[in-house]
Coordinates of C-alpha atoms in Angstrom, one line a residue:
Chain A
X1 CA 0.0 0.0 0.0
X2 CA 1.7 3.5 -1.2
X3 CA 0.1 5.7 1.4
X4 CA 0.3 9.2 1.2
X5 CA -0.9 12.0 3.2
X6 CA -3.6 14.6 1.9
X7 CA -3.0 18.4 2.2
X8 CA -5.4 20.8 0.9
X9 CA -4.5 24.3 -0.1
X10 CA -6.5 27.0 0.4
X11 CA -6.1 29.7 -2.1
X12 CA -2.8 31.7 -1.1
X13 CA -0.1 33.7 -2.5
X14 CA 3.7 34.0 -3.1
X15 CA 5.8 37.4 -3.0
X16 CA 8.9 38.4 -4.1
X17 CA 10.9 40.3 -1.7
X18 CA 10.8 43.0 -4.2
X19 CA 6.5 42.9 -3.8
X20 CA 6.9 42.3 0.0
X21 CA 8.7 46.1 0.2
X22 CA 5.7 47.4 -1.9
X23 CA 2.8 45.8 0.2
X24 CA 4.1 46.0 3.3
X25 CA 7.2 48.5 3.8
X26 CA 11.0 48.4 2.6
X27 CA 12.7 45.9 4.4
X28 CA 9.8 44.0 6.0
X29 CA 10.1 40.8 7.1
X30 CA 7.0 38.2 6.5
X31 CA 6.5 36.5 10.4
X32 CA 5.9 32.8 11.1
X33 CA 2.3 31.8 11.8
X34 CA 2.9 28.1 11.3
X35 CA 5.0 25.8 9.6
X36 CA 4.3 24.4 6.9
X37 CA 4.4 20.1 5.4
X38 CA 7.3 21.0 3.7
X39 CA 10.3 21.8 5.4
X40 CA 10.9 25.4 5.4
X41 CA 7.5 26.7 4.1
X42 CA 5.3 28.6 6.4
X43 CA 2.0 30.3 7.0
X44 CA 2.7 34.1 7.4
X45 CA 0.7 36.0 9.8
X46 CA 0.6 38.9 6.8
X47 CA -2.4 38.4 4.3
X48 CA -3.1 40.7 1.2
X49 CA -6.4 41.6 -0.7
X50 CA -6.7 40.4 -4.4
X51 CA -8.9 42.5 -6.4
X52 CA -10.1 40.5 -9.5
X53 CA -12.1 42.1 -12.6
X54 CA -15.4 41.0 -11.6
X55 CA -14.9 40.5 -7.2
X56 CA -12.5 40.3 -4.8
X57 CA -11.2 38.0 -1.5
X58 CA -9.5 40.0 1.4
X59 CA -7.3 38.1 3.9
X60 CA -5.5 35.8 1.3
X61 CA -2.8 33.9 3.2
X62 CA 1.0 34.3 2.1
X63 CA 3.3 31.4 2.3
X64 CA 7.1 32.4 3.0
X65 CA 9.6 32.1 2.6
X66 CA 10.1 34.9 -0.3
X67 CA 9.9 33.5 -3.7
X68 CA 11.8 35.4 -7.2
X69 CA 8.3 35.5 -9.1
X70 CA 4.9 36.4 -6.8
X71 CA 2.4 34.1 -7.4
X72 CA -1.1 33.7 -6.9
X73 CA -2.8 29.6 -6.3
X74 CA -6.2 30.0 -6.9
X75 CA -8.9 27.5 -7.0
X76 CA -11.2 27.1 -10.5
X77 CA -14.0 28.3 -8.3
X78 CA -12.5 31.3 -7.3
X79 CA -10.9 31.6 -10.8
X80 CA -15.1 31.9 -11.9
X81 CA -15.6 34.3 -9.2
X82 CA -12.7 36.8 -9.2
X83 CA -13.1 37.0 -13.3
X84 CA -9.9 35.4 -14.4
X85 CA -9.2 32.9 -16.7
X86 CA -6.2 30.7 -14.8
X87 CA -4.4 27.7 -16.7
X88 CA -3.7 25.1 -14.7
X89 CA 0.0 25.0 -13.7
X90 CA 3.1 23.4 -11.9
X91 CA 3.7 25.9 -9.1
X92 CA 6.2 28.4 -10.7
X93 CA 5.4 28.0 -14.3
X94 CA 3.7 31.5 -14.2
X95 CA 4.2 32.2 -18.5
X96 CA 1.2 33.2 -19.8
X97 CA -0.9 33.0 -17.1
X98 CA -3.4 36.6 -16.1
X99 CA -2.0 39.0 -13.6
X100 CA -3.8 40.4 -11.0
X101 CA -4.0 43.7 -8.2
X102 CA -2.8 42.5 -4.8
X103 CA -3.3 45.4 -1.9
X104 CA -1.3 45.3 1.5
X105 CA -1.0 48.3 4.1
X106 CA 1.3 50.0 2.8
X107 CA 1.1 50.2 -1.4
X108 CA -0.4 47.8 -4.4
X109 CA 1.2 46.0 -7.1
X110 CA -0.6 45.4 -10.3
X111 CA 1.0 41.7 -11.5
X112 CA 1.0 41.5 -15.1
X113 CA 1.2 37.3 -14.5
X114 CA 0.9 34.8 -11.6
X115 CA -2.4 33.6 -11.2
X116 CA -2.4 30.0 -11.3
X117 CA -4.7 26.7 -10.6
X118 CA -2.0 24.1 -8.8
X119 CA -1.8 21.4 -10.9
X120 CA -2.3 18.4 -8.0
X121 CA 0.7 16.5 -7.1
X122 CA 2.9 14.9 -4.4
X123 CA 5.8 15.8 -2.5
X124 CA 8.1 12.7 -2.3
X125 CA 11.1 12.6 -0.5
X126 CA 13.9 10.8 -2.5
X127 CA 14.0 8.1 -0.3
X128 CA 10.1 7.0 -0.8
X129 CA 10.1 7.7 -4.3
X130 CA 13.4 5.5 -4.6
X131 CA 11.3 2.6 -2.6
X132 CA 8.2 2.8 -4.2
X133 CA 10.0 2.9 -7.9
X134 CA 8.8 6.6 -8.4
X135 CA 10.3 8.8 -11.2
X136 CA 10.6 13.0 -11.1
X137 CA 7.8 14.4 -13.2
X138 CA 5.5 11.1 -13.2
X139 CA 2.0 11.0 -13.7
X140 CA 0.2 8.9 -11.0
X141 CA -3.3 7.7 -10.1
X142 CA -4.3 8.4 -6.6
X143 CA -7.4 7.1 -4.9
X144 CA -9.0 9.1 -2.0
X145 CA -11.8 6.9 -0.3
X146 CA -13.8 10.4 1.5
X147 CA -17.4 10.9 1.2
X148 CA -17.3 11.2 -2.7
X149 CA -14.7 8.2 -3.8
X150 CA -12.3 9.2 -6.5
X151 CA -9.3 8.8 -8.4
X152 CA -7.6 11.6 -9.7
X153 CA -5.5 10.7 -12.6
X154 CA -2.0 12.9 -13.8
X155 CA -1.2 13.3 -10.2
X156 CA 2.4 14.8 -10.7
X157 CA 5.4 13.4 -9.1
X158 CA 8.1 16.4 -7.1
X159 CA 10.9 14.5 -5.7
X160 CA 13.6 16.3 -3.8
X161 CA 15.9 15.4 -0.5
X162 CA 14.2 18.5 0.6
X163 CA 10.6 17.0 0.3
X164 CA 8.4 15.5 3.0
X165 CA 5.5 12.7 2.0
X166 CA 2.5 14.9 1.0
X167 CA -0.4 14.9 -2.1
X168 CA -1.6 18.7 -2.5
X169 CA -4.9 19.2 -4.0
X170 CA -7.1 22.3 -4.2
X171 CA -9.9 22.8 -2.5
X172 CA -12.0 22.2 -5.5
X173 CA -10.6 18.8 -5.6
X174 CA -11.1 18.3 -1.7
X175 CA -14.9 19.1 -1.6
X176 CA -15.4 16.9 -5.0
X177 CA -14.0 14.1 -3.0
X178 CA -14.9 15.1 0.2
X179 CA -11.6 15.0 1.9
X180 CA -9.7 17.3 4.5
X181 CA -6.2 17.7 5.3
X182 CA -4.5 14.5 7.2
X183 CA -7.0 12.1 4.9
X184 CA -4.9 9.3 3.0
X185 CA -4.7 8.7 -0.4
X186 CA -3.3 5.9 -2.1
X187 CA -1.6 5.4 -5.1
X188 CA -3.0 2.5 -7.0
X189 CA -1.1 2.5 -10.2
X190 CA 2.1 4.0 -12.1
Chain B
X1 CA -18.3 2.5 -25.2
X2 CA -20.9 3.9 -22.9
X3 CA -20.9 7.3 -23.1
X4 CA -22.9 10.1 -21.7
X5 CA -23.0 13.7 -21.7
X6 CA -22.4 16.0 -18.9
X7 CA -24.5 18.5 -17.5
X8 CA -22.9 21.0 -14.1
X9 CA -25.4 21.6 -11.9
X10 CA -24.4 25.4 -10.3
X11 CA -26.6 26.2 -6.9
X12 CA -30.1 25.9 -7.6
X13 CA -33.3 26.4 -5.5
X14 CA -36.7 24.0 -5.9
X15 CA -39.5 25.7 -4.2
X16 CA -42.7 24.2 -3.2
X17 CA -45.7 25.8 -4.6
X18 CA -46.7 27.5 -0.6
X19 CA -43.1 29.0 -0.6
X20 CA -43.5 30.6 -4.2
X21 CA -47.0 32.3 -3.3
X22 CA -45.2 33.4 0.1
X23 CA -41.8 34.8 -1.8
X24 CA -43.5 36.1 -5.1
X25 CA -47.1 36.6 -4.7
X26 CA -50.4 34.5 -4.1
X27 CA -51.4 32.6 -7.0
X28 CA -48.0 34.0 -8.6
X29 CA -46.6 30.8 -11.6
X30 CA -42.5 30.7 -12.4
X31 CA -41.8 31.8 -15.7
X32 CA -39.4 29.6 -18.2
X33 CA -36.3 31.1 -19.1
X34 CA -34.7 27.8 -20.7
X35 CA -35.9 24.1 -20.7
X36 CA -32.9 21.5 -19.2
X37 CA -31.9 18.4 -20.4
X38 CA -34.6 16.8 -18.3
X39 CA -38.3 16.5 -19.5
X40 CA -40.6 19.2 -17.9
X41 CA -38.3 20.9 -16.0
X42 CA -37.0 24.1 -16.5
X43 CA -34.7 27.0 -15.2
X44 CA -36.9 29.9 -14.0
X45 CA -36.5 33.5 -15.0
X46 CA -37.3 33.9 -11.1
X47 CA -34.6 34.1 -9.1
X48 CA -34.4 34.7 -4.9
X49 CA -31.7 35.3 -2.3
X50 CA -30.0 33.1 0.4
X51 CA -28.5 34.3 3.3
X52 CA -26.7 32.0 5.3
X53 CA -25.4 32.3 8.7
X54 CA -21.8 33.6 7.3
X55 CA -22.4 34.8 4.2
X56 CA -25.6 35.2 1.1
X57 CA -25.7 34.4 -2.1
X58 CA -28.2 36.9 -4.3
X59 CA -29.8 35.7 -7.3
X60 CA -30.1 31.9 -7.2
X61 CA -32.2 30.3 -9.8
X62 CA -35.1 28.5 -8.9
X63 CA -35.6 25.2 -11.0
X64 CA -39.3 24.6 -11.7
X65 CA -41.7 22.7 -11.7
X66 CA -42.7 23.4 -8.1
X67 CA -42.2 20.6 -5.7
X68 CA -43.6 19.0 -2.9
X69 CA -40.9 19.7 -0.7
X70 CA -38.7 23.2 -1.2
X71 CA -35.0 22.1 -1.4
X72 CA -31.3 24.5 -2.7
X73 CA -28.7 22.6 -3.9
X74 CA -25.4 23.6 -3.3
X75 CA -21.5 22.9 -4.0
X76 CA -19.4 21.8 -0.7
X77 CA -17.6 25.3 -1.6
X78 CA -20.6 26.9 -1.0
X79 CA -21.4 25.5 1.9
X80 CA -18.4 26.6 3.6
X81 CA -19.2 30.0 2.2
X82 CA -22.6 30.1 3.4
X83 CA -21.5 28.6 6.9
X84 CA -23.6 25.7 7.0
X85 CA -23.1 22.1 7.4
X86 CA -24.9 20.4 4.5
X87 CA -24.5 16.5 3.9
X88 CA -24.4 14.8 0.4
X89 CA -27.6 13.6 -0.5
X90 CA -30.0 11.9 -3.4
X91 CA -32.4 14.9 -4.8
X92 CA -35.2 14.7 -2.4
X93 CA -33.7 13.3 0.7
X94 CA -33.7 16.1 2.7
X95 CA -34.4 14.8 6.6
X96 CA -31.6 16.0 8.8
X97 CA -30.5 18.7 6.2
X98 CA -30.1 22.1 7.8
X99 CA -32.3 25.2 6.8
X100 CA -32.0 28.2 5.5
X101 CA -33.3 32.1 4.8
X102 CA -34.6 32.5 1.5
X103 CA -35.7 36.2 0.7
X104 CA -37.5 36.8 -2.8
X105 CA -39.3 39.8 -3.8
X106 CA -42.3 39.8 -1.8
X107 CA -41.6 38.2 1.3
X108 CA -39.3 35.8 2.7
X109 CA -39.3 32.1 4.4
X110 CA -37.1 30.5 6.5
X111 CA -36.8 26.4 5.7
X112 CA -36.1 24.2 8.4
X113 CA -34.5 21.7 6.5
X114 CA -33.4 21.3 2.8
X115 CA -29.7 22.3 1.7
X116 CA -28.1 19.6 0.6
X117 CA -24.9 19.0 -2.1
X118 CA -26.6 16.8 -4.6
X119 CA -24.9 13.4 -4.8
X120 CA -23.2 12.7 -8.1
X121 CA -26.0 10.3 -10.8
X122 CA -26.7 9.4 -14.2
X123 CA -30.3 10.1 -15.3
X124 CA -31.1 6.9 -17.6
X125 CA -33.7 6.6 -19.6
X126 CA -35.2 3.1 -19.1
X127 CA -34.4 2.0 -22.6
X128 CA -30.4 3.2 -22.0
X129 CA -30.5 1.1 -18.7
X130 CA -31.6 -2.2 -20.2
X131 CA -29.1 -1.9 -23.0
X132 CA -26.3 -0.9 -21.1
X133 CA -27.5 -3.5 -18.1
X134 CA -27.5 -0.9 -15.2
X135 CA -29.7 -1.2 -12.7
X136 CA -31.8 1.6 -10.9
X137 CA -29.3 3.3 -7.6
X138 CA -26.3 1.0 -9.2
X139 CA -23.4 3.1 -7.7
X140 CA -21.1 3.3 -11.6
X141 CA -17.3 4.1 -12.0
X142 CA -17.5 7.4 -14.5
X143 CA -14.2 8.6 -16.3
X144 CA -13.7 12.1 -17.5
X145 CA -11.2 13.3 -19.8
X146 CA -11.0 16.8 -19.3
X147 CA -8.2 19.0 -18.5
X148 CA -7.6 17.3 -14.9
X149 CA -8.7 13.5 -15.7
X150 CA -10.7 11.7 -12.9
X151 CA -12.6 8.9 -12.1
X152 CA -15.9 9.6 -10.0
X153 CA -16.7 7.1 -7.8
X154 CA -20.4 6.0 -6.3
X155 CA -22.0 7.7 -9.3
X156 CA -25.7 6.6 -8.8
X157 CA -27.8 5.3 -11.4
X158 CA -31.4 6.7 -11.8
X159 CA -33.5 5.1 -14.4
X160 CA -36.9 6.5 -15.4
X161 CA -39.1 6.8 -18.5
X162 CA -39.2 9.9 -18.0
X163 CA -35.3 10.8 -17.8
X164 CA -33.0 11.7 -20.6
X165 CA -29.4 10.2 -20.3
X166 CA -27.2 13.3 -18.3
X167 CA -24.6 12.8 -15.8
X168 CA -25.2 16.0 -13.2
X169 CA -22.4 16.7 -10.7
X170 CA -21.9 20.2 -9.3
X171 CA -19.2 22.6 -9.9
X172 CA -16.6 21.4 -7.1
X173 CA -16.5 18.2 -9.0
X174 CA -16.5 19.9 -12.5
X175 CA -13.9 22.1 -11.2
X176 CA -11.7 19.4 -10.4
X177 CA -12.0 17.7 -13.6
X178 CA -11.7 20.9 -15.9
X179 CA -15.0 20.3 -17.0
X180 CA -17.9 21.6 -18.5
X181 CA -21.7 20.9 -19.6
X182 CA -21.6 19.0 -23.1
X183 CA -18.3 17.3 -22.1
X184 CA -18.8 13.2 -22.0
X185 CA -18.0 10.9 -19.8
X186 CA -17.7 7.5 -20.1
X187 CA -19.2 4.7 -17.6
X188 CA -15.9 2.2 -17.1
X189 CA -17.0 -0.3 -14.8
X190 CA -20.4 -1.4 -13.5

């Protein structure tokens, strides 16, 4: 049984340290509100407000550490509601995608790209992928057995020694399922 | 290959013919605005508000014919937005459901039960049923092969004379799929 754990992201955003100066004041300094399934990652305490074309969500979480591009992971639901038409992406493969107005306390920025749908996928470190004959970049099929069985297919494989064990869906996905963070999925097939 | 098409139910209100006279008038009929893909029933020009105990939704469309029972129908999303607890449920099933505020233009009624997410079904038309062999509330294995493939689970059969063959699911699972209405899908196991 390939086990994995289930972590569902909530829509949240990425800032450059550049966009962090702009929002919230040269030299700030993002603060720790939790850490995060992978190591290093963390819930800030800092949230920004996104102003789409059609609405808007206030309070959207940023996940530090700094990134070099600011990002924005949406969900297709709130892609439909804020009036933006998201691809569906690898985290950082921003080319193409819409931009969007993002408003802290102390300026805006206006992105001219960044707004993303997280394509789903799973954190290995190297040493599970290596046991359970997983390669970088793989498509997988996971099943989730919540409320609403399922089995998403092209579930992509991120393997790195700086990984931990962990599937992240949006929460589309997790309310079409019916899942929650610290559910299991299970791969059945690759 | 047993296809059949798709159809994404968003929120939706069916109102009983006591809570139309007391939202919209005495004696006052719904109005068609566009048939749907099952005979007889139809999408109302009419449309009423729902406030919930976080947040409201204005302008949800009230399916017609009236029913017996009034009933809204809405995404997991939504019901996170709205701030209540709804379960998944067969169309109909509404005992233990929470209620809900419904204000339309001439007055306003508070249900004590009724919001439920729809669970996921095929309508069959008795003739599809026999020569597919699938049996009335037969849970099926449904593939879709749109932008983020899945399998749906516990998809439940529902064979009538009076049904036309349509797959409904709501928008959290067409958003996880990258799906739309007049995509297929295609029954894999059963």
């Amino acid at each position: 049984m390939k086990q994995v754990p289930v972590g569902v992201s909530a829509r949240h955003i990425h800032l450059s340290q550049e966009h962090i100066a702009i929002l919230f004041g040269k030299e700030y300094e993002l603060t720790i509100m939790k850490d995060l399934s992978q190591p290093g990652q963390f819930a800030a305490n800092e949230t920004v407000s996104i102003e789409g074309p059609k609405n808007s969500f206030e309070k959207v979480r940023i996940l530090g550490p700094a990134r070099k591009e600011s990002q924005l992971e949406i969900s297709k639901t709130d892609s439909f509601y804020l009036g933006v038409q998201s691809p569906v992406r690898e985290s950082g493969d921003i080319e193409g995608s819409p931009g969007i107005k993002i408003v802290g306390p102390a300026g805006e920025v206006q992105l001219d790209k960044g707004v993303i749908i997280a394509a789903r996928h799973i954190h290995f470190h190297t040493s599970d992928a290596q046991k359970w004959g997983i390669k970088n970049k793989q498509f997988l099929k996971v099943r989730v057995n919540g409320e609403r069985p399922l089995i998403f297919e092209d579930v992509i494989a991120r393997i790195s020694d700086n990984y931990a064990l962990d599937m992240h869906i949006d929460t589309d996905e997790a309310n079409a399922a019916g899942i929650n963070t610290c559910d299991t999925a299970e791969i059945i097939d690759y």
